[in-house]
Each structure stands twice: as C-alpha cells, then as structure tokens.
Short mmCIF file of C-alpha atoms and ligand atoms in Angstrom, two decimals:
data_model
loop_
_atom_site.label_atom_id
_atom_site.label_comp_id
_atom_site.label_asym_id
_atom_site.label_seq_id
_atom_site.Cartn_x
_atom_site.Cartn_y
_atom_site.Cartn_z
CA UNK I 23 -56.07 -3.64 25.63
CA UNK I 24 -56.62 -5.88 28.90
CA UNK I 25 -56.04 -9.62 27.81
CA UNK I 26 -54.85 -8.92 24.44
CA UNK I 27 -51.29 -10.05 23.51
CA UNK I 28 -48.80 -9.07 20.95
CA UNK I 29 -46.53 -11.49 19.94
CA UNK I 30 -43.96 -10.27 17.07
CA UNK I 31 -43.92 -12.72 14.46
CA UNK I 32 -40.58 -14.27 13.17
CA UNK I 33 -40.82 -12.85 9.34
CA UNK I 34 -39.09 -15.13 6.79
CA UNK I 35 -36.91 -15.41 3.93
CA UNK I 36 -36.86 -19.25 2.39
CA UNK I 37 -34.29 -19.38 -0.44
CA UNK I 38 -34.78 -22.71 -2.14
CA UNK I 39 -38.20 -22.53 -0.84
CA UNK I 40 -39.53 -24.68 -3.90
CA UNK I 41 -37.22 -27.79 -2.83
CA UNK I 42 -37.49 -30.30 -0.81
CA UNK I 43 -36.32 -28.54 2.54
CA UNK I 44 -38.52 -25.47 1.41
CA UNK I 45 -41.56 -27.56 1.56
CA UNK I 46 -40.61 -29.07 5.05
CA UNK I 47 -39.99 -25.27 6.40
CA UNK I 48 -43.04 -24.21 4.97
CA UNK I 49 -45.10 -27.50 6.35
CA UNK I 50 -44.11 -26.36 9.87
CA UNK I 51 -44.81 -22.60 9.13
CA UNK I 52 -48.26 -23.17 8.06
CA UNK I 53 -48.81 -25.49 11.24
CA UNK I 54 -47.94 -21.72 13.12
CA UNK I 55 -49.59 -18.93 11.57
CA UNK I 56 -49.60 -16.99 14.75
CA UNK I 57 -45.94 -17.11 15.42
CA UNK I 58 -44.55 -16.78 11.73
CA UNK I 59 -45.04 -14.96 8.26
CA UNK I 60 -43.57 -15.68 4.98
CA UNK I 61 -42.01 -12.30 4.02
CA UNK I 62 -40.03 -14.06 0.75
CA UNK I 63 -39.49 -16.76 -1.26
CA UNK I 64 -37.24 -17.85 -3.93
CA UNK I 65 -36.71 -20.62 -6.84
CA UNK I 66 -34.04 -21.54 -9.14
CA UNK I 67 -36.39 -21.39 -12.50
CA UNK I 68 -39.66 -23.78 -11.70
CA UNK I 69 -41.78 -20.08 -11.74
CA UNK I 70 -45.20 -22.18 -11.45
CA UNK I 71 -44.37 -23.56 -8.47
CA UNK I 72 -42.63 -20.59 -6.70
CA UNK I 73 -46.38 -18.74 -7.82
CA UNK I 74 -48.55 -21.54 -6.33
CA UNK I 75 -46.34 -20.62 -3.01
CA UNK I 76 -46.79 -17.56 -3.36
CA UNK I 77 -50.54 -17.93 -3.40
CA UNK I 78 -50.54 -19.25 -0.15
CA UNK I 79 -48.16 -17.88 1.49
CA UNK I 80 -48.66 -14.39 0.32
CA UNK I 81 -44.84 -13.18 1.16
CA UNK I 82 -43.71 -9.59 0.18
CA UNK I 83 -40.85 -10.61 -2.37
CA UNK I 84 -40.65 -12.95 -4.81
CA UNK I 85 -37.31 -14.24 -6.57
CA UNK I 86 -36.60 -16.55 -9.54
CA UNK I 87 -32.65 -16.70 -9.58
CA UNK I 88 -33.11 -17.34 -13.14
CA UNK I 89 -33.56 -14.08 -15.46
CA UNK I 90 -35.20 -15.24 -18.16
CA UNK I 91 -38.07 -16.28 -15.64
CA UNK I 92 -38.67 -12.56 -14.56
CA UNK I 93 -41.50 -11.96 -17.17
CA UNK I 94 -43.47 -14.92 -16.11
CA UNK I 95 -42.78 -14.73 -12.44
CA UNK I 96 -43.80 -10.90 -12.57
CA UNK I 97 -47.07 -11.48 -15.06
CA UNK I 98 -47.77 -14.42 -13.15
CA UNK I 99 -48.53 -12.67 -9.96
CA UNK I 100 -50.19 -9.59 -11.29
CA UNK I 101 -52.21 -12.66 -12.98
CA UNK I 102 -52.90 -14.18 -9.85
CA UNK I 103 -54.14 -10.68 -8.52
CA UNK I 104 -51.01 -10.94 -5.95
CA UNK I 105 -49.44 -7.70 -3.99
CA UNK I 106 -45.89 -10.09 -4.09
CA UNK I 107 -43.13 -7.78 -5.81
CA UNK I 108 -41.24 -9.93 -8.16
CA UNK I 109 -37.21 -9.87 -8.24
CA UNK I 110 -34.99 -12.31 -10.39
CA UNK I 111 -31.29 -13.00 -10.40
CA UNK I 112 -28.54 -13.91 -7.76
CA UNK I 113 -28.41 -10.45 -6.91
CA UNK I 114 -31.97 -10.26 -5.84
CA UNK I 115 -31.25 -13.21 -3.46
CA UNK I 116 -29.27 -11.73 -1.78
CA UNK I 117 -30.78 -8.97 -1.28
CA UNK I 118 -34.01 -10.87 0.36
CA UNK I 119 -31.37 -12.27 2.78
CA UNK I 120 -30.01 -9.27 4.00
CA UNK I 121 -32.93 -6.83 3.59
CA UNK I 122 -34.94 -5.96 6.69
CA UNK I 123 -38.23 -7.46 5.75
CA UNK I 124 -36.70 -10.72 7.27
CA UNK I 125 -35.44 -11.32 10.56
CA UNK I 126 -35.00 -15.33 9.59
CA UNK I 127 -33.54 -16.69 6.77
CA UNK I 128 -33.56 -20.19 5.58
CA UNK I 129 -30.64 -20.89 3.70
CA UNK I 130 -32.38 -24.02 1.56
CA UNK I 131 -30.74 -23.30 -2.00
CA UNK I 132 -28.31 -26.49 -3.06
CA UNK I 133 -25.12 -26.06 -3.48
CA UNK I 134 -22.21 -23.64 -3.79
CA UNK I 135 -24.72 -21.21 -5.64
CA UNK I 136 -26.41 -20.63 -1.83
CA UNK I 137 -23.08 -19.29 -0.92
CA UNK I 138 -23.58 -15.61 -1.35
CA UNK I 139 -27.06 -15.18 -0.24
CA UNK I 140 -25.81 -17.21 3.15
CA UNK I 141 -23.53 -14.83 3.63
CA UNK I 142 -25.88 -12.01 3.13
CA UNK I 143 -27.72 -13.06 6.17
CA UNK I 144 -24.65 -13.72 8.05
CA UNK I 145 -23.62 -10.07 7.41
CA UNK I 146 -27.00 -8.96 7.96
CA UNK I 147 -27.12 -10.12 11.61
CA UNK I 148 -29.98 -12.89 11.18
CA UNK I 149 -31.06 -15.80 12.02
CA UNK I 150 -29.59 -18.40 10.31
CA UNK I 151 -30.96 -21.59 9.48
CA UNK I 152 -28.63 -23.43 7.51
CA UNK I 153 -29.12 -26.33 5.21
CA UNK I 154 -26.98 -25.16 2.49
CA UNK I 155 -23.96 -27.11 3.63
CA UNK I 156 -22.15 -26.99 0.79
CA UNK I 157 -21.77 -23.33 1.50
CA UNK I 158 -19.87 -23.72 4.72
CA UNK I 159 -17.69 -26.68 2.98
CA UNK I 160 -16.61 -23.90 0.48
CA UNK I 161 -16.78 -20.94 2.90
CA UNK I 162 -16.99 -22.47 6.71
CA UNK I 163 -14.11 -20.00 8.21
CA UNK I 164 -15.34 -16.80 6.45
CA UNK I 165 -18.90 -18.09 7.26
CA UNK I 166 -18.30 -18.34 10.80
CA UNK I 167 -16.37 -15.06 11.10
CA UNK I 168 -19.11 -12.83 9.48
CA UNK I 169 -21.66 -14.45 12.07
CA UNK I 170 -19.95 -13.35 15.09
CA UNK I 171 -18.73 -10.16 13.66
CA UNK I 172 -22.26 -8.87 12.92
CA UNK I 173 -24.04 -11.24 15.53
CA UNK I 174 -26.04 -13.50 13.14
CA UNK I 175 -27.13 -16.63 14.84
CA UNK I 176 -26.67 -19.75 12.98
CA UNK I 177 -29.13 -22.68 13.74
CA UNK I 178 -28.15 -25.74 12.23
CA UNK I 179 -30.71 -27.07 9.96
CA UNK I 180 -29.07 -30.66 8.49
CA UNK I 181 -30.32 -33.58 10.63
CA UNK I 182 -26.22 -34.28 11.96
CA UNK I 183 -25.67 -30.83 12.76
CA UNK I 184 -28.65 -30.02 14.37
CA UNK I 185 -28.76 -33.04 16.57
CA UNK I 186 -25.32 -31.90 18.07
CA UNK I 187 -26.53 -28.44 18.57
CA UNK I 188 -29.21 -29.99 20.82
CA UNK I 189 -26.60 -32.00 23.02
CA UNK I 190 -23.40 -29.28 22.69
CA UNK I 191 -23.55 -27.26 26.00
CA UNK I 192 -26.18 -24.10 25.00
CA UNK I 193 -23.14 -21.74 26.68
CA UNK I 194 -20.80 -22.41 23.66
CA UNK I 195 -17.84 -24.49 26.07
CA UNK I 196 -16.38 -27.00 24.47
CA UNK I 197 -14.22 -28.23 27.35
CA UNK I 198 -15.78 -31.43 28.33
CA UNK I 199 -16.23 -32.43 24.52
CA UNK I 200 -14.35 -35.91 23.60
CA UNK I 201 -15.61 -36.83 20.40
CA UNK I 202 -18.59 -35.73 17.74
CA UNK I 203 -20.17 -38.81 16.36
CA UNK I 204 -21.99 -38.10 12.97
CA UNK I 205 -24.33 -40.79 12.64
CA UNK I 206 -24.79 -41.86 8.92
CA UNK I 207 -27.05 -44.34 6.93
CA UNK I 208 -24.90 -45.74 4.83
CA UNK I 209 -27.32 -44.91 1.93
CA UNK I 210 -29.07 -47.25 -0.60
CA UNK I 211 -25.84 -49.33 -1.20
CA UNK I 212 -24.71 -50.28 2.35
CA UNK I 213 -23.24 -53.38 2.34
CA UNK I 214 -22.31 -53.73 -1.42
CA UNK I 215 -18.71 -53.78 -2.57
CA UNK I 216 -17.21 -51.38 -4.96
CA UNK I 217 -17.15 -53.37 -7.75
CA UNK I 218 -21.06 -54.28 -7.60
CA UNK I 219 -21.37 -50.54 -7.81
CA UNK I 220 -20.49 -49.82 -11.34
CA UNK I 221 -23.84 -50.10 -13.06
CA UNK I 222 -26.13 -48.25 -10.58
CA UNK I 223 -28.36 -45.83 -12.38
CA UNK I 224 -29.75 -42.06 -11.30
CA UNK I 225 -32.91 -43.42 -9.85
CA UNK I 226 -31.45 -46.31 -7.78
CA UNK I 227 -28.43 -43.72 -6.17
CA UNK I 228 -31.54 -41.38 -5.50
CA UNK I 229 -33.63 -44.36 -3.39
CA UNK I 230 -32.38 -43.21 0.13
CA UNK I 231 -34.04 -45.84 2.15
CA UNK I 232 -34.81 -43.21 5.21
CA UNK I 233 -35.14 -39.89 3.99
CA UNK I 234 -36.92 -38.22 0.47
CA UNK I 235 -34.50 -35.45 -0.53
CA UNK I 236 -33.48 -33.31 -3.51
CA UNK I 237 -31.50 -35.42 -5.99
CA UNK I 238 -27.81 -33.85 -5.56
CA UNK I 239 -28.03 -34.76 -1.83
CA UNK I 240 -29.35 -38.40 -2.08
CA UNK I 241 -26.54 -38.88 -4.66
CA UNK I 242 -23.86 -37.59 -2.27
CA UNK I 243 -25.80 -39.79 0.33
CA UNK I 244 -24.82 -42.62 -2.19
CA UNK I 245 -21.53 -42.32 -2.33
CA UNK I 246 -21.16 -41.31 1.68
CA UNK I 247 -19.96 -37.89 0.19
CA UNK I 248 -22.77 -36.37 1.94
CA UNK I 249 -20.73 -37.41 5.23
CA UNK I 250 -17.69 -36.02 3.89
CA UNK I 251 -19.56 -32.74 3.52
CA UNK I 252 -20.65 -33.09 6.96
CA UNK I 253 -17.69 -33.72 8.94
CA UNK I 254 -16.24 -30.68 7.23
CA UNK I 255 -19.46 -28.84 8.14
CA UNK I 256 -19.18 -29.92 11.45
CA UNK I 257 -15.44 -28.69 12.24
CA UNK I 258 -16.89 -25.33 11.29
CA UNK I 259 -20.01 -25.01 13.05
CA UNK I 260 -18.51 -26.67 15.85
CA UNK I 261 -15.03 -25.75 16.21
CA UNK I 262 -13.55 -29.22 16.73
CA UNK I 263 -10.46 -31.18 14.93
CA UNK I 264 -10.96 -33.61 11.86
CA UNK I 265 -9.60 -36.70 14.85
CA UNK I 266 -12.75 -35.67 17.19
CA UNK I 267 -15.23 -35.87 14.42
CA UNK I 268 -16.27 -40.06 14.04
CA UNK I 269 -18.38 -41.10 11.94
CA UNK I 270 -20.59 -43.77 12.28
CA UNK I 271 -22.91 -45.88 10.18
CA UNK I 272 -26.55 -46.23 11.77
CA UNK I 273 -29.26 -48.11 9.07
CA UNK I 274 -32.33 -46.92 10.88
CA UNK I 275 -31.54 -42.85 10.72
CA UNK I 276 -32.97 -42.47 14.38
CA UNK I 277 -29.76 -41.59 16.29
CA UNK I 278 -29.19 -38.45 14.06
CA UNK I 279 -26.08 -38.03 15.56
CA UNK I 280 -24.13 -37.53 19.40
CA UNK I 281 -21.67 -36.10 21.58
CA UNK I 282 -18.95 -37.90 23.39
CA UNK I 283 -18.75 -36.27 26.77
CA UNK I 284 -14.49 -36.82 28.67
CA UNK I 285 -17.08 -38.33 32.04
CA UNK I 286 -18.10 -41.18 29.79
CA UNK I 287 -21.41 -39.32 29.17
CA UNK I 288 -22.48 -39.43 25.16
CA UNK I 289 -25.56 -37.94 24.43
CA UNK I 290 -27.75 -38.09 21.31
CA UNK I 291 -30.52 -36.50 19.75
CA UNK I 292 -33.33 -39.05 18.53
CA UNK I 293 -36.26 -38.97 16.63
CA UNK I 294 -38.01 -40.19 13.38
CA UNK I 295 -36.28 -38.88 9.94
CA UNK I 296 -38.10 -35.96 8.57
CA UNK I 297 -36.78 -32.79 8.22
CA UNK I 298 -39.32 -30.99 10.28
CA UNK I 299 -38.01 -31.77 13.70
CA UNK I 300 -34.70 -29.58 12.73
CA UNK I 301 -36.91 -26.49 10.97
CA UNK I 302 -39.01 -26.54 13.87
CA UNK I 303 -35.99 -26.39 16.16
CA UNK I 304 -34.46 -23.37 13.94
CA UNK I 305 -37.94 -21.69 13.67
CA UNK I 306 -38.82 -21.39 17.20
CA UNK I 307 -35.69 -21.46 19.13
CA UNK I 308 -34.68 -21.40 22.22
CA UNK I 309 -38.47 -22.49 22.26
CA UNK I 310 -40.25 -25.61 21.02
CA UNK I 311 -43.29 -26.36 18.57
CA UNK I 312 -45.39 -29.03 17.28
CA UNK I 313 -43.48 -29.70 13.47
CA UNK I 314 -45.91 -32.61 12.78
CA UNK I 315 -43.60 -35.02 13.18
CA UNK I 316 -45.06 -38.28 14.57
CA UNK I 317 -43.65 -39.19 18.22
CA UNK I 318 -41.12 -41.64 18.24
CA UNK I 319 -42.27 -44.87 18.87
CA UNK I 320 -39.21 -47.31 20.76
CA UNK I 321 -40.90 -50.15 21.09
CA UNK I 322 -42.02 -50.39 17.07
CA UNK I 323 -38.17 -50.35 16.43
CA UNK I 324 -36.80 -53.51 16.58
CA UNK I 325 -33.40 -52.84 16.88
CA UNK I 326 -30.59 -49.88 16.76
CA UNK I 327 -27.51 -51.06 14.55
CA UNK I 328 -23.69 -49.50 14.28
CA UNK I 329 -20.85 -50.23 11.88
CA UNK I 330 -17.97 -48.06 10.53
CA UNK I 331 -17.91 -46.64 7.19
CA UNK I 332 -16.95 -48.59 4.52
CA UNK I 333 -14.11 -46.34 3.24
CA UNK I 334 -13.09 -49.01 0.40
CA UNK I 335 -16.57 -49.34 -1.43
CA UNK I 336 -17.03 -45.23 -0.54
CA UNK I 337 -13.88 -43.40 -1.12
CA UNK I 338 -15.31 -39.74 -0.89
CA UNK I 339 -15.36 -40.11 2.79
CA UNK I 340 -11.90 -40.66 2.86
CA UNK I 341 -11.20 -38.07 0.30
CA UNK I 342 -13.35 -35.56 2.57
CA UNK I 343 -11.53 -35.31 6.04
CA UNK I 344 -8.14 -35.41 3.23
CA UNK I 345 -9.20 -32.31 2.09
CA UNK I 346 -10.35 -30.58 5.35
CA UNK I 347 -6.95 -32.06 6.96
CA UNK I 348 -5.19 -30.26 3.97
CA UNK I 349 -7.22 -27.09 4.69
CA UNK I 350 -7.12 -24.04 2.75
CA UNK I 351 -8.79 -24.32 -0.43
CA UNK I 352 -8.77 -28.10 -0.76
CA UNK I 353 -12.41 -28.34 0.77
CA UNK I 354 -13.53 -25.76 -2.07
CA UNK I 355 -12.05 -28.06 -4.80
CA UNK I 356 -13.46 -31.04 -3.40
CA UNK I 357 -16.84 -29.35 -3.09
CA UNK I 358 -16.94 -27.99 -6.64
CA UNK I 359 -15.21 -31.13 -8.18
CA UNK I 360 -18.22 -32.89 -6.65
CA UNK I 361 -21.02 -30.73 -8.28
CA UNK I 362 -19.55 -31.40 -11.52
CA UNK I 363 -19.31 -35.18 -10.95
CA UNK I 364 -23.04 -35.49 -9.53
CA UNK I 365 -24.05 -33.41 -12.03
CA UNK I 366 -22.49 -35.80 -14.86
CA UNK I 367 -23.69 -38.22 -13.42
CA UNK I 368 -27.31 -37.42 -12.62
CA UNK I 369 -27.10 -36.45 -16.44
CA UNK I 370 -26.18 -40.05 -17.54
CA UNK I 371 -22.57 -38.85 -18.67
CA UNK I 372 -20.61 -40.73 -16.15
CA UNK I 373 -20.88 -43.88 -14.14
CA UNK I 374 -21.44 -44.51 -10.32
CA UNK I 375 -17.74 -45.67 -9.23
CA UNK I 376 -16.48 -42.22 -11.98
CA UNK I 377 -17.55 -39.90 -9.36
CA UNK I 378 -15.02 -40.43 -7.06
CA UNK I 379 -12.34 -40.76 -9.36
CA UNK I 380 -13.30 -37.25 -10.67
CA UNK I 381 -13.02 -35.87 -7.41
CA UNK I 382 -9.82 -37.49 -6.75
CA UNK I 383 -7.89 -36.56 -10.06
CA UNK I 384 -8.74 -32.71 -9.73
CA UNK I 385 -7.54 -32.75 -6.54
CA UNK I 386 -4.69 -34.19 -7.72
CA UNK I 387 -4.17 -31.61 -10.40
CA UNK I 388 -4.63 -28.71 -8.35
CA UNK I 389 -2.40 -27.02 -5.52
CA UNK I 390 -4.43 -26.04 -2.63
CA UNK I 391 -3.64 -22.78 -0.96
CA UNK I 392 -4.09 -20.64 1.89
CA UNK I 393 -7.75 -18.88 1.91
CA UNK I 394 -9.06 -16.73 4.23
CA UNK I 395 -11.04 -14.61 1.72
CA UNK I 396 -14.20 -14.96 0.32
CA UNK I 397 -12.87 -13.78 -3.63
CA UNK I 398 -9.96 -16.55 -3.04
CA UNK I 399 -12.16 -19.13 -2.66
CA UNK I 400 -14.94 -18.44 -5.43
CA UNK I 401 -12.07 -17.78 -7.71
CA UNK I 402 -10.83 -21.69 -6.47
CA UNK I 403 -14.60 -22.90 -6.73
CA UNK I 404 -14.68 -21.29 -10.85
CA UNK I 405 -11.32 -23.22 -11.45
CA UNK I 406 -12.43 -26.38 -9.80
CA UNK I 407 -15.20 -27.08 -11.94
CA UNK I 408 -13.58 -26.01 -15.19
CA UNK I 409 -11.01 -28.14 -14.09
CA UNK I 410 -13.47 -31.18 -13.21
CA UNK I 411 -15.13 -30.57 -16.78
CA UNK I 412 -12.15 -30.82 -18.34
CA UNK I 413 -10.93 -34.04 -16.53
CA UNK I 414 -14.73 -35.80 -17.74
CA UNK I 415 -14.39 -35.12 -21.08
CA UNK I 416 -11.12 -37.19 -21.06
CA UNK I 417 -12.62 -39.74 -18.98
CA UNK I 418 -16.04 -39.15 -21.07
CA UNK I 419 -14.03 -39.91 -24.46
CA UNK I 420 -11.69 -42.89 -23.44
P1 NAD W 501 -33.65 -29.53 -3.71
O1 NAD W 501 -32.93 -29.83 -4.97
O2 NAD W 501 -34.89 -30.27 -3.39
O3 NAD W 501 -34.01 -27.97 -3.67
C1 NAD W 501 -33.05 -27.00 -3.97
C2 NAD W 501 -33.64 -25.61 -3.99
O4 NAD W 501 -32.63 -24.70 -4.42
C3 NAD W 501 -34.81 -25.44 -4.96
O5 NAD W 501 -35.75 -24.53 -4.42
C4 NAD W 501 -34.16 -24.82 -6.20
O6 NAD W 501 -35.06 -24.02 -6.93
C5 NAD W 501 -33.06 -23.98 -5.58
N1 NAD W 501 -31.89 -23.82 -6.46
C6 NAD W 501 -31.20 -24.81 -7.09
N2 NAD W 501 -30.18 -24.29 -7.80
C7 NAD W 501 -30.21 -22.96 -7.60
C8 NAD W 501 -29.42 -21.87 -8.07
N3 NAD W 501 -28.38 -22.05 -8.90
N4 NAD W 501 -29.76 -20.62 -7.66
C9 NAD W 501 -30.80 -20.41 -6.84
N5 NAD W 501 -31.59 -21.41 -6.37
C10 NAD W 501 -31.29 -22.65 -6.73
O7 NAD W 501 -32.56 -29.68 -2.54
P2 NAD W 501 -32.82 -30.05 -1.01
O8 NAD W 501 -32.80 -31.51 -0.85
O9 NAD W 501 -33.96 -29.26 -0.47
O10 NAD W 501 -31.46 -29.51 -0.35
C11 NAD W 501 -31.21 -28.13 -0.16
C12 NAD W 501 -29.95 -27.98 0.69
O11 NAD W 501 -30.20 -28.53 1.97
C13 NAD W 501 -28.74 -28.74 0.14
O12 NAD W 501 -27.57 -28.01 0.41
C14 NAD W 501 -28.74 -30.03 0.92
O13 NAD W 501 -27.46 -30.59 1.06
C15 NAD W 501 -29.25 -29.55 2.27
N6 NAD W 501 -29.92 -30.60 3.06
C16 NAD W 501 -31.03 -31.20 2.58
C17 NAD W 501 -31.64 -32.21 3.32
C18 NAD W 501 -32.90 -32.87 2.84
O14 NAD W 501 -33.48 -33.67 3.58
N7 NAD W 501 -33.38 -32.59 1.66
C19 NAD W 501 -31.11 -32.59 4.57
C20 NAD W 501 -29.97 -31.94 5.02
C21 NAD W 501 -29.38 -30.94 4.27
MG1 MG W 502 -27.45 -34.66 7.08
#
C-alpha cells in the first residue's frame, strides 16, 4: 500500500531477563515497540516475576531454568489467561537461544551457567548480545570460533567491552591498535588497604558507588575481580595480548573505557553509567536509538580522575591476567574458583580478604591444561568448584 512501511522487527530472546541487565534490555525495548518484540524470556526460579514479564511483554516462550518451577510457571500463565508456552530446565534455554523464533539473543544469565545457552546462539547464527562474561572467561576461544563458523554476530553488552567496540575500527583491523585501556572504578573500597578490608560485610561489597547491579557482579567489582574477568574477556572479543590490555582506575565511571591508537590517537567512549546506552547499542545496531539515558552533562562533572590498580589491596586482578597468561584451562579454574568464593561469601561463610585466597590456593592445586574443547573445559569448571568447596571447608573449619 502507497505510504505504508514494513519494518521487520528484531524478535528477542532475554535469558536472565528477570535480573538486573534483563530489566535494562527490557526498559529500552519498551521505549521501541515498533522496532522490537519480546519472543522469550527466562528466569533462574523467581516464577512471579518472570509471569509479571510475561504480562507485559507477551513473548512466545517462557523458561524457568529451575524444574521444580514448571507447575507454577505453566499454571501461572494459563492463570493469567496468557498464550506464552511455558518450558523449564537448562535444556529449554537453550533451546530459546537457538530456536528460530529469535533472531537476537541477550545473553543476561550470571555466570558459568549462561555458558551453554551462549553458545546456542553462537551456533545458531544470531545476534549476540553478550553480558554473560563469565561465559567467554570459561569458553572465550570456543566462543569466538562458533561465531564466525556459523556467522553469529556478537555485540558486546558489558560497559568496557562495548565502549571499545564503539572506538575499534568497524572493519575488524587491528593494525593501528597500541593498547586497550579498560577503565575501572575501583569499587566501594578504593583507596583502603588490605588489611582494613577484613570485616566488610555482603551489603557494603554490594554498594558500587556508580552502578546498581546483580550481587555476584558488584562483589567481583569489590575485589577488582570483575576487571580480571574483563581483561580476559577482552583478549577474546578483541583478539589482543594480555601486555596491550591496561587497566586503569577511573572513580567517576564516565570514560567506560578506550583505545590507544600507534599515531598517538586514544579514543574513548563516554557517557553516564547505566546499562542502557550498551543494550541500546546491541539492540539497534549499526543504527542508534533513544535508551533513556540522560545526555551527558560535562560541565556538572567536576573533574575526570586516573590511578592504577591497586594490585596489593586487590589481588584477583593480578591473579586474572596470571591465569589468562597461563592459558588453557587456568581462566576456567579461576572463573569457577571465583563462583564458589562469592558465593561463600555472599552466604556469610567466608570473609572479604578469603576470597582471594580461595582463588589462589585452587589454582595452586590444580594443573592447567591445554583446552580447545568445549567438554574439556566444563569437565575443568565441575572440578574447579568441587575443588574450591573442598579448600573452604578447611579454611571454613580452622
Ligand atoms: P543478576 O543477578 O541481576 O541477574 C541474573 C539473571 O540470571 C537473573 O535473571 C537470574 O534469574 C538468572 N540466573 C541466575 N542463575 C541462573 C541459572 N543457574 N540458570 C539460569 N538462569 C540463572 O545479574 P546481572 O547483574 O544482571 O548480571 C548478568 C550478567 O551480566 C553477569 O554475567 C554480569 O557479569 C554481566 N554484567 C552485568 C552488568 C550490570 O550492570 N548488572 C554489567 C556488565 C556485565
Ligand atoms: Mg563492565
């Protein structure tokens, strides 16, 4: 018809949809209802939340990766008078990645439990927003591999990451590249020496002074893991050494990060903290959107400060680029070993300063190896955390 337009919408799949970058992605999505649809969402095990979403957002498939949840996520939505099909389990997440109902998946689930569904989409040829970073720590080579093969973009999704993508040249060179500089916070305990760190509590490591995030995250932002996880994130996405990835400590979190051009040029991607800018990017790409993000204002900043990481009072930096320098399966330990120590600690079983100390001594009592396989390195993520739980329950009982 003369004057009418048909624009295909970009149908997505948000797994981890009821966390904290889910409700970002789906803050910009409803600011768009012309250009996107929700075809699926998924939550760990919170079913009245994932129901409320689905409510709203009316997607095709529903997934709670917990089983037990299936009766109440199914009765809720025949409750609810909703058309959503209800799925539970990992399996089902992975098949709302790869299926064809999607042609964008958000990869928003935390941790090493994203990494399968990731993949999914990566084999499935979609695009790829990616937040899960812990997934590409674990699995960055095979990660990268499947995406070419089967011609899956991957839009970078963490703040880091994303900035970069903006200022990397779009053609994929990397010739002119000196240096990535990750730009970091320092988190809520910048400044304080090690030893003033020993009696910090859950809810003070999860005050991040900049950004409101899901509670694993803020605690790796505490101990400047979260940077560790990053740089190892970056060498994969990018393609650059451990020596040209810097990092740099930045209080205000409005640099989110730059490139170090071999002219002398370095450019950075600005911008006020919230998550939106980067889904926006990811959503609409190679095009850009309102995200409701307020415009930057430079003259209400007072000032733009840079130190180096404190690698004495945060020793998971340090133990990060070890293991990425070591390569093979070291990253996977170091991820997994991490889960378990956040975990412990978020659960009031081990202090602050034990976190890195966890991390360090399963290292220690594991050999990394060669991995190029997906199997090799889940089988090296199950060990890891037996291994880590084992190691706290000494340190638990002394
Ligand atoms: P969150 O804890 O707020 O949300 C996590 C989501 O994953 C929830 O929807 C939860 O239901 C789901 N989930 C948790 N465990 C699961 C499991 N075993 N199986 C299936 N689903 C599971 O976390 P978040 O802060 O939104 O972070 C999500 C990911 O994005 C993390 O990898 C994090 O490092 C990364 N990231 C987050 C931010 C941020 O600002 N929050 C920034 C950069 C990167
Ligand atoms: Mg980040």
């Amino acid at each position: 018809m003369a004057g009418s337009l048909t624009i295909d919408k970009r149908r997505i799949a948000l797994l981890g949809a009821t966390g904290s970058i889910g409700s970002s992605a789906l803050d910009v999505i409803a600011r768009h209802p012309e250009r996107f649809e929700v075809a699926a969402l998924s939550a760990h095990s919170r079913v009245d939340e994932l129901l409320e979403l689905c409510a709203r957002f009316r997607p095709e498939t529903a997934v709670v990766a917990d089983e037990e949840k299936y009766g109440a996520l199914r009765d809720g939505l025949a409750a609810r008078g909703l058309a959503t099909r209800a799925l539970a389990g990992a399996d089902a997440l992975d098949e709302i990645a790869g299926d064809e109902r999607s042609d964008t998946v958000l990869a928003a689930i935390v941790g090493a439990a994203g990494v399968s569904s990731t993949l999914a989409a990566a084999r499935a040829g979609k695009r790829l927003l990616l937040a899960n970073k812990e997934s590409v720590v674990l699995a960055g080579a095979v990660l990268m591999r499947t995406a070419a093969e089967h011609g899956a973009r991957i839009l970078p999704i963490d703040s880091e990451h994303n900035a970069i993508y903006q200022c990397l040249p779009a053609d994929g060179s990397r010739g002119g590249v000196r240096r990535l500089l990750l730009t970091a916070s320092g988190g809520p305990f910048r400044g304080r020496s090690r030893a003033s760190l020993a009696d910090i509590t859950p809810d003070q490591a999860c005050a991040h002074p900049n950004w409101v995030m899901g509670r694993k995250i803020s605690v790796d932002s505490a101990t400047l893991m979260n940077k560790g996880l990053e740089v190892i994130e970056a060498h994969h996405l990018f393609g650059l050494a451990p020596e040209c990835i810097e990092v740099v400590v930045h209080p205000q979190s409005v640099i989110h990060s730059l490139v170090d051009y071999v002219d002398g040029s370095v450019l950075a991607q600005l911008g006020n903290p919230d998550m939106r800018t980067a889904l926006a990017y990811g959503l609409a790409w190679p095009e850009r959107i309102d995200s409701g993000v307020a415009p930057l204002d430079l003259t209400a900043l007072a000032r733009f400060d840079f130190a180096a990481p404190d690698l004495q009072a945060f020793p998971c930096l340090a133990l990060a680029y070890e293991a990425l320098r070591t390569g093979g399966t070291a990253p996977a330990i170091l991820n997994a070993a991490n889960e378990v120590a956040v975990a412990a600690f978020l659960a009031g079983q081990l202090p602050f300063l034990g976190i890195s100390a966890l991390i360090e001594s399963t290292l220690a009592a594991m050999s990394p190896e060669p991995a190029d396989d997906l199997a090799v390195l889940i089988a090296c993520d199950g060990q890891a955390r037996r291994q880590a739980t084992e190691l706290l329950g000494r340190m638990v009982r002394q």
